[in-house]
XYZ file of C-alpha atoms in Angstrom:
360
model
C 199.430 -70.821 -160.080
C 199.236 -73.092 -156.855
C 195.896 -74.275 -155.919
C 194.846 -75.494 -152.225
C 191.504 -77.160 -151.658
C 189.474 -75.128 -149.496
C 188.644 -77.953 -147.128
C 192.765 -78.475 -146.650
C 193.223 -74.801 -146.259
C 190.631 -74.583 -143.541
C 192.125 -77.840 -141.743
C 195.491 -76.068 -141.789
C 194.092 -72.654 -140.615
C 192.382 -74.675 -137.761
C 195.591 -76.472 -137.015
C 197.378 -73.257 -136.655
C 194.981 -71.923 -134.377
C 194.559 -74.944 -132.155
C 198.031 -74.923 -131.623
C 197.759 -71.213 -130.446
C 195.343 -72.456 -127.792
C 192.020 -72.276 -129.589
C 189.581 -74.684 -128.750
C 188.128 -77.227 -131.620
C 185.025 -74.997 -132.003
C 186.652 -71.642 -131.803
C 189.449 -72.691 -134.303
C 186.903 -74.178 -136.599
C 184.707 -71.155 -136.622
C 187.792 -68.884 -137.366
C 189.111 -70.883 -140.325
C 185.960 -71.622 -142.006
C 184.981 -67.992 -141.677
C 188.502 -66.921 -143.129
C 188.041 -69.336 -146.034
C 184.725 -68.519 -146.734
C 185.999 -64.680 -146.970
C 188.545 -65.908 -149.450
C 185.918 -67.883 -151.368
C 183.742 -64.601 -151.478
C 186.471 -62.666 -153.060
C 187.188 -60.924 -149.489
C 190.960 -61.788 -149.460
C 191.620 -59.273 -146.849
C 189.457 -60.909 -144.506
C 190.593 -64.403 -145.270
C 193.268 -66.729 -144.082
C 195.867 -63.876 -144.514
C 194.270 -62.539 -141.129
C 195.169 -65.934 -139.301
C 198.801 -65.246 -138.323
C 197.592 -61.778 -136.879
C 195.003 -63.496 -134.752
C 197.790 -65.911 -133.484
C 199.998 -62.793 -132.582
C 197.164 -61.364 -130.571
C 196.572 -64.738 -128.833
C 200.149 -64.696 -127.897
C 199.797 -60.957 -126.640
C 197.052 -61.735 -124.407
C 194.673 -59.871 -126.667
C 192.495 -62.730 -127.803
C 191.343 -65.223 -124.831
C 190.802 -68.640 -126.116
C 188.253 -70.469 -124.425
C 186.596 -67.353 -123.061
C 183.018 -67.848 -121.817
C 180.612 -65.120 -123.402
C 177.976 -63.815 -120.928
C 174.654 -62.006 -121.261
C 174.979 -59.017 -119.080
C 171.550 -57.563 -119.742
C 168.669 -58.696 -121.844
C 164.687 -58.351 -122.575
C 162.505 -60.449 -124.979
C 163.942 -58.150 -127.600
C 167.324 -56.965 -126.947
C 170.478 -58.463 -125.624
C 173.791 -57.261 -124.288
C 176.513 -59.616 -124.697
C 180.249 -59.379 -123.329
C 182.515 -61.614 -125.243
C 185.509 -61.676 -122.587
C 188.047 -61.229 -125.251
C 186.808 -64.469 -127.215
C 187.175 -64.783 -130.796
C 185.061 -62.602 -132.443
C 184.023 -65.137 -135.163
C 182.778 -67.410 -132.700
C 181.169 -64.837 -130.104
C 179.255 -62.979 -132.650
C 177.792 -66.120 -134.324
C 176.237 -67.064 -131.004
C 174.825 -63.510 -130.771
C 173.231 -63.452 -134.067
C 171.839 -67.178 -133.351
C 170.116 -65.863 -130.030
C 168.852 -62.520 -131.886
C 167.329 -64.612 -134.687
C 165.639 -66.846 -132.002
C 164.347 -63.906 -130.189
C 162.831 -62.325 -133.543
C 161.298 -65.741 -134.278
C 159.051 -64.847 -131.225
C 159.068 -60.994 -130.987
C 159.296 -60.224 -134.863
C 161.883 -57.630 -134.323
C 165.076 -58.062 -132.053
C 168.572 -56.649 -131.595
C 171.749 -57.185 -129.657
C 175.394 -55.199 -129.120
C 178.234 -57.297 -128.434
C 181.787 -55.918 -126.691
C 184.950 -57.110 -125.508
C 185.659 -59.566 -128.738
C 188.268 -59.705 -131.198
C 187.882 -59.239 -135.010
C 184.634 -60.532 -136.348
C 186.077 -61.217 -139.874
C 183.748 -60.717 -142.863
C 180.623 -58.733 -141.486
C 178.112 -60.290 -144.203
C 178.200 -63.759 -142.538
C 176.270 -62.786 -139.490
C 173.528 -60.959 -141.402
C 173.207 -64.006 -144.014
C 172.275 -66.280 -140.868
C 169.028 -64.289 -140.533
C 168.710 -64.451 -144.176
C 168.722 -68.321 -144.180
C 166.006 -68.134 -141.685
C 163.565 -65.816 -143.922
C 164.550 -62.714 -142.038
C 166.335 -59.471 -142.898
C 169.900 -59.051 -140.827
C 171.588 -56.287 -140.207
C 174.863 -55.806 -138.526
C 177.512 -52.966 -138.238
C 180.850 -52.965 -136.469
C 183.722 -51.089 -135.335
C 187.179 -51.164 -133.870
C 186.269 -49.869 -130.224
C 189.101 -47.854 -128.528
C 191.706 -50.032 -130.647
C 193.880 -47.773 -133.176
C 192.161 -45.992 -135.589
C 192.433 -46.137 -139.589
C 190.380 -43.651 -141.165
C 190.748 -40.075 -141.505
C 187.522 -38.095 -140.827
C 186.485 -36.188 -144.197
C 188.633 -33.212 -144.261
C 191.131 -34.466 -141.709
C 194.673 -36.222 -142.257
C 194.791 -38.064 -138.648
C 193.006 -41.254 -138.286
C 189.961 -40.865 -135.868
C 187.420 -43.538 -137.239
C 187.561 -47.175 -137.906
C 186.503 -48.820 -141.145
C 183.253 -49.155 -139.568
C 181.382 -51.617 -141.911
C 177.667 -52.185 -142.617
C 176.072 -55.305 -143.838
C 172.646 -55.972 -144.893
C 171.107 -59.479 -146.052
C 167.780 -60.093 -147.259
C 165.939 -63.220 -148.394
C 164.804 -63.733 -151.878
C 164.465 -66.368 -154.431
C 167.534 -65.498 -156.172
C 170.148 -68.357 -156.168
C 172.850 -65.849 -155.340
C 172.116 -63.813 -152.264
C 170.843 -60.392 -151.967
C 173.262 -58.582 -149.657
C 175.124 -55.497 -148.799
C 178.535 -55.571 -146.986
C 180.763 -52.681 -147.252
C 183.337 -50.417 -145.212
C 182.501 -46.941 -144.618
C 186.208 -46.295 -145.787
C 187.284 -46.025 -149.305
C 188.554 -49.330 -148.757
C 189.098 -52.100 -146.165
C 192.314 -51.808 -144.221
C 193.137 -55.114 -145.037
C 193.303 -54.601 -148.547
C 196.139 -52.234 -147.846
C 197.960 -54.950 -146.292
C 197.195 -57.430 -149.052
C 198.455 -54.670 -151.480
C 201.873 -54.476 -149.647
C 202.063 -58.351 -149.564
C 201.871 -58.428 -153.368
C 203.913 -55.770 -153.925
C 201.283 -53.563 -155.876
C 200.158 -49.976 -156.035
C 196.574 -48.849 -154.995
C 194.235 -46.632 -156.566
C 194.411 -43.043 -155.738
C 191.595 -42.039 -153.340
C 192.359 -44.819 -150.925
C 194.639 -43.491 -148.341
C 196.588 -40.104 -147.507
C 200.226 -40.024 -146.324
C 201.315 -38.644 -143.021
C 201.222 -35.170 -144.578
C 197.731 -35.611 -145.852
C 198.744 -35.882 -149.312
C 197.353 -38.663 -151.632
C 199.437 -41.652 -152.636
C 199.119 -44.654 -154.480
C 202.016 -46.544 -152.335
C 200.363 -48.672 -149.823
C 203.420 -48.562 -147.739
C 202.881 -44.977 -146.971
C 199.828 -46.102 -144.824
C 202.235 -47.672 -142.372
C 204.320 -44.662 -142.144
C 201.793 -42.736 -140.447
C 198.977 -42.545 -143.263
C 195.445 -42.938 -143.100
C 192.511 -44.309 -145.195
C 189.962 -42.058 -146.650
C 186.469 -42.290 -146.058
C 183.951 -43.488 -148.743
C 182.712 -40.884 -151.268
C 185.720 -39.443 -152.866
C 185.239 -35.978 -153.266
C 181.892 -36.093 -151.207
C 183.694 -38.202 -148.505
C 181.544 -36.501 -145.893
C 179.004 -39.090 -146.805
C 181.207 -42.097 -145.705
C 182.517 -40.230 -142.847
C 178.963 -39.514 -141.541
C 178.048 -43.328 -142.034
C 181.219 -44.199 -139.831
C 180.222 -41.854 -137.244
C 176.969 -43.292 -137.011
C 178.371 -46.823 -136.861
C 180.631 -45.466 -133.983
C 177.770 -44.520 -132.191
C 175.913 -47.860 -132.636
C 178.954 -49.936 -131.885
C 181.046 -47.906 -129.649
C 179.007 -45.762 -127.684
C 175.867 -47.915 -127.650
C 177.975 -50.842 -126.469
C 179.832 -48.770 -123.780
C 183.406 -49.086 -125.456
C 183.535 -45.473 -125.934
C 185.603 -43.653 -128.425
C 189.040 -42.479 -129.230
C 192.242 -44.777 -128.900
C 193.043 -46.684 -125.978
C 196.883 -46.895 -125.117
C 197.082 -50.609 -125.152
C 195.978 -50.934 -128.619
C 193.892 -54.337 -127.898
C 191.444 -54.925 -130.749
C 188.047 -54.750 -129.625
C 185.337 -55.149 -132.263
C 182.004 -53.698 -131.190
C 178.695 -54.865 -132.686
C 175.528 -53.777 -133.225
C 173.196 -56.694 -135.230
C 169.170 -56.352 -135.761
C 166.886 -58.936 -137.093
C 163.501 -58.394 -138.760
C 161.165 -61.160 -139.232
C 159.724 -60.489 -142.719
C 156.382 -62.472 -141.913
C 155.461 -59.907 -139.644
C 155.262 -57.211 -142.322
C 154.131 -59.518 -145.243
C 153.891 -63.037 -146.547
C 157.526 -64.549 -146.885
C 157.084 -66.174 -150.110
C 155.521 -62.874 -151.578
C 158.450 -60.837 -150.329
C 161.171 -63.159 -151.497
C 159.464 -63.430 -155.162
C 159.473 -59.361 -155.358
C 163.220 -59.067 -154.156
C 164.129 -61.425 -157.007
C 162.111 -59.270 -159.405
C 163.662 -56.260 -158.270
C 167.031 -57.519 -158.805
C 166.090 -58.590 -162.247
C 164.666 -55.324 -162.946
C 167.875 -53.431 -161.835
C 170.062 -55.838 -163.761
C 167.942 -55.384 -167.041
C 169.121 -51.579 -166.780
C 170.605 -50.412 -169.959
C 174.672 -50.013 -169.397
C 176.350 -46.845 -169.453
C 179.391 -46.088 -171.711
C 182.302 -48.460 -170.638
C 180.186 -50.365 -168.465
C 179.639 -54.217 -168.448
C 176.400 -53.832 -166.969
C 174.471 -53.418 -163.502
C 174.968 -55.445 -160.652
C 172.412 -55.982 -157.706
C 173.896 -56.173 -154.314
C 176.099 -59.414 -153.633
C 176.203 -59.963 -157.413
C 179.260 -57.916 -158.239
C 181.738 -60.085 -155.836
C 180.665 -63.096 -157.434
C 180.999 -62.035 -161.069
C 184.282 -60.276 -160.401
C 185.522 -63.505 -158.599
C 184.573 -65.639 -161.134
C 186.612 -63.678 -163.855
C 189.560 -63.516 -161.470
C 189.454 -67.497 -161.199
C 189.241 -67.013 -157.319
C 185.783 -68.973 -156.506
C 184.564 -72.320 -157.308
C 185.673 -74.881 -159.612
C 183.821 -75.103 -162.948
C 181.867 -78.103 -162.010
C 179.960 -75.624 -159.543
C 178.856 -73.424 -162.296
C 175.515 -74.078 -164.479
C 176.576 -73.775 -168.145
C 174.878 -71.047 -169.898
C 173.936 -69.037 -166.875
C 175.092 -65.527 -165.651
C 176.358 -64.524 -162.408
C 172.729 -64.231 -160.853
C 172.521 -67.954 -160.773
C 175.275 -68.569 -158.322
C 174.335 -71.048 -155.760
C 172.846 -69.079 -152.401
C 174.476 -71.297 -149.714
C 177.151 -69.580 -148.026
C 178.012 -72.607 -145.879
C 179.075 -74.711 -148.732
C 182.681 -74.472 -149.805
C 183.668 -74.673 -153.435
C 186.396 -76.929 -154.242
C 189.553 -74.993 -154.582
C 191.147 -71.580 -153.811
C 194.293 -69.849 -155.260
C 197.123 -70.210 -152.597
C 198.348 -66.745 -153.579
C 194.985 -65.144 -153.174
C 194.052 -66.266 -150.840
C 179.889 -72.965 -129.631
C 180.200 -73.167 -126.198
C 176.910 -71.759 -124.536
C 177.035 -68.303 -123.247
C 176.410 -67.676 -119.536
C 173.967 -65.143 -118.193
C 175.993 -62.904 -115.791
């Protein structure tokens, strides 16, 4: 299988984006974010998305060089207008500002609107995690075309509406949640089409509302299903709440706007752990909790219990998608994977694979 070094793939992605009009900073933010998604096992949010971003630049849906602005703020809150800039770039700036406010006020939150796709959502709460804080992020697609049918329906009325929470700990692997409120992310359907693979039953329905394992039915008027299977009202309810936080609270609204312009609305919050209890004690206890979960006796047919964040690393290692073996510690399990999300392992499978804001 052909192998491409992660840094080379990053340079290729950045070069393509710069050729389409992105600045060095924007291109690097997007390329690094995409390659890191591949390395984390989220190929649906990896370099496969770069051609789509370039198409959106050509269509005028993404505006390279756009200056994000603060339209309203308080000591603990910020409302940010991305002016259709790259979501990777704008959202990272928004989270960095929210972290700075939480350092002073202990709790801070922001909303972001009018920005393009933000990529893998976990990247932003992990910024807070690395500062010894709990980070939370939710995202929806504004009034751009929807992908998920509400529970019991056959027409898409909701986005995939992911939720991510990252928590500091003494674990070497990060303790975090990053999940769509749909049965699967839309990008995984596109990935299955590109690979010529069938998909599991329960991921999508066709245009007539029937379950199907053919991913091509999705492009023929089908819809993703909400998380939860026969109890999909749970995923559907979570998705609705994300729409409220990221669509209604940001002012983007709901439904579909005819131009189809992709518009990621985000709500993010940061909690300073030290305001609640000593950070050192908290991080130690989170690690102990993770080990407690991991030691649960496995059920029939199970490989054992994963704590949040660990399952991706284990699955990716077995698939050969992550780091070179030189990064692995001999004789250790997946819980001992290095915690840094900034570092990039040495290689990636080819086939798998900050200008300052201005206050308005």
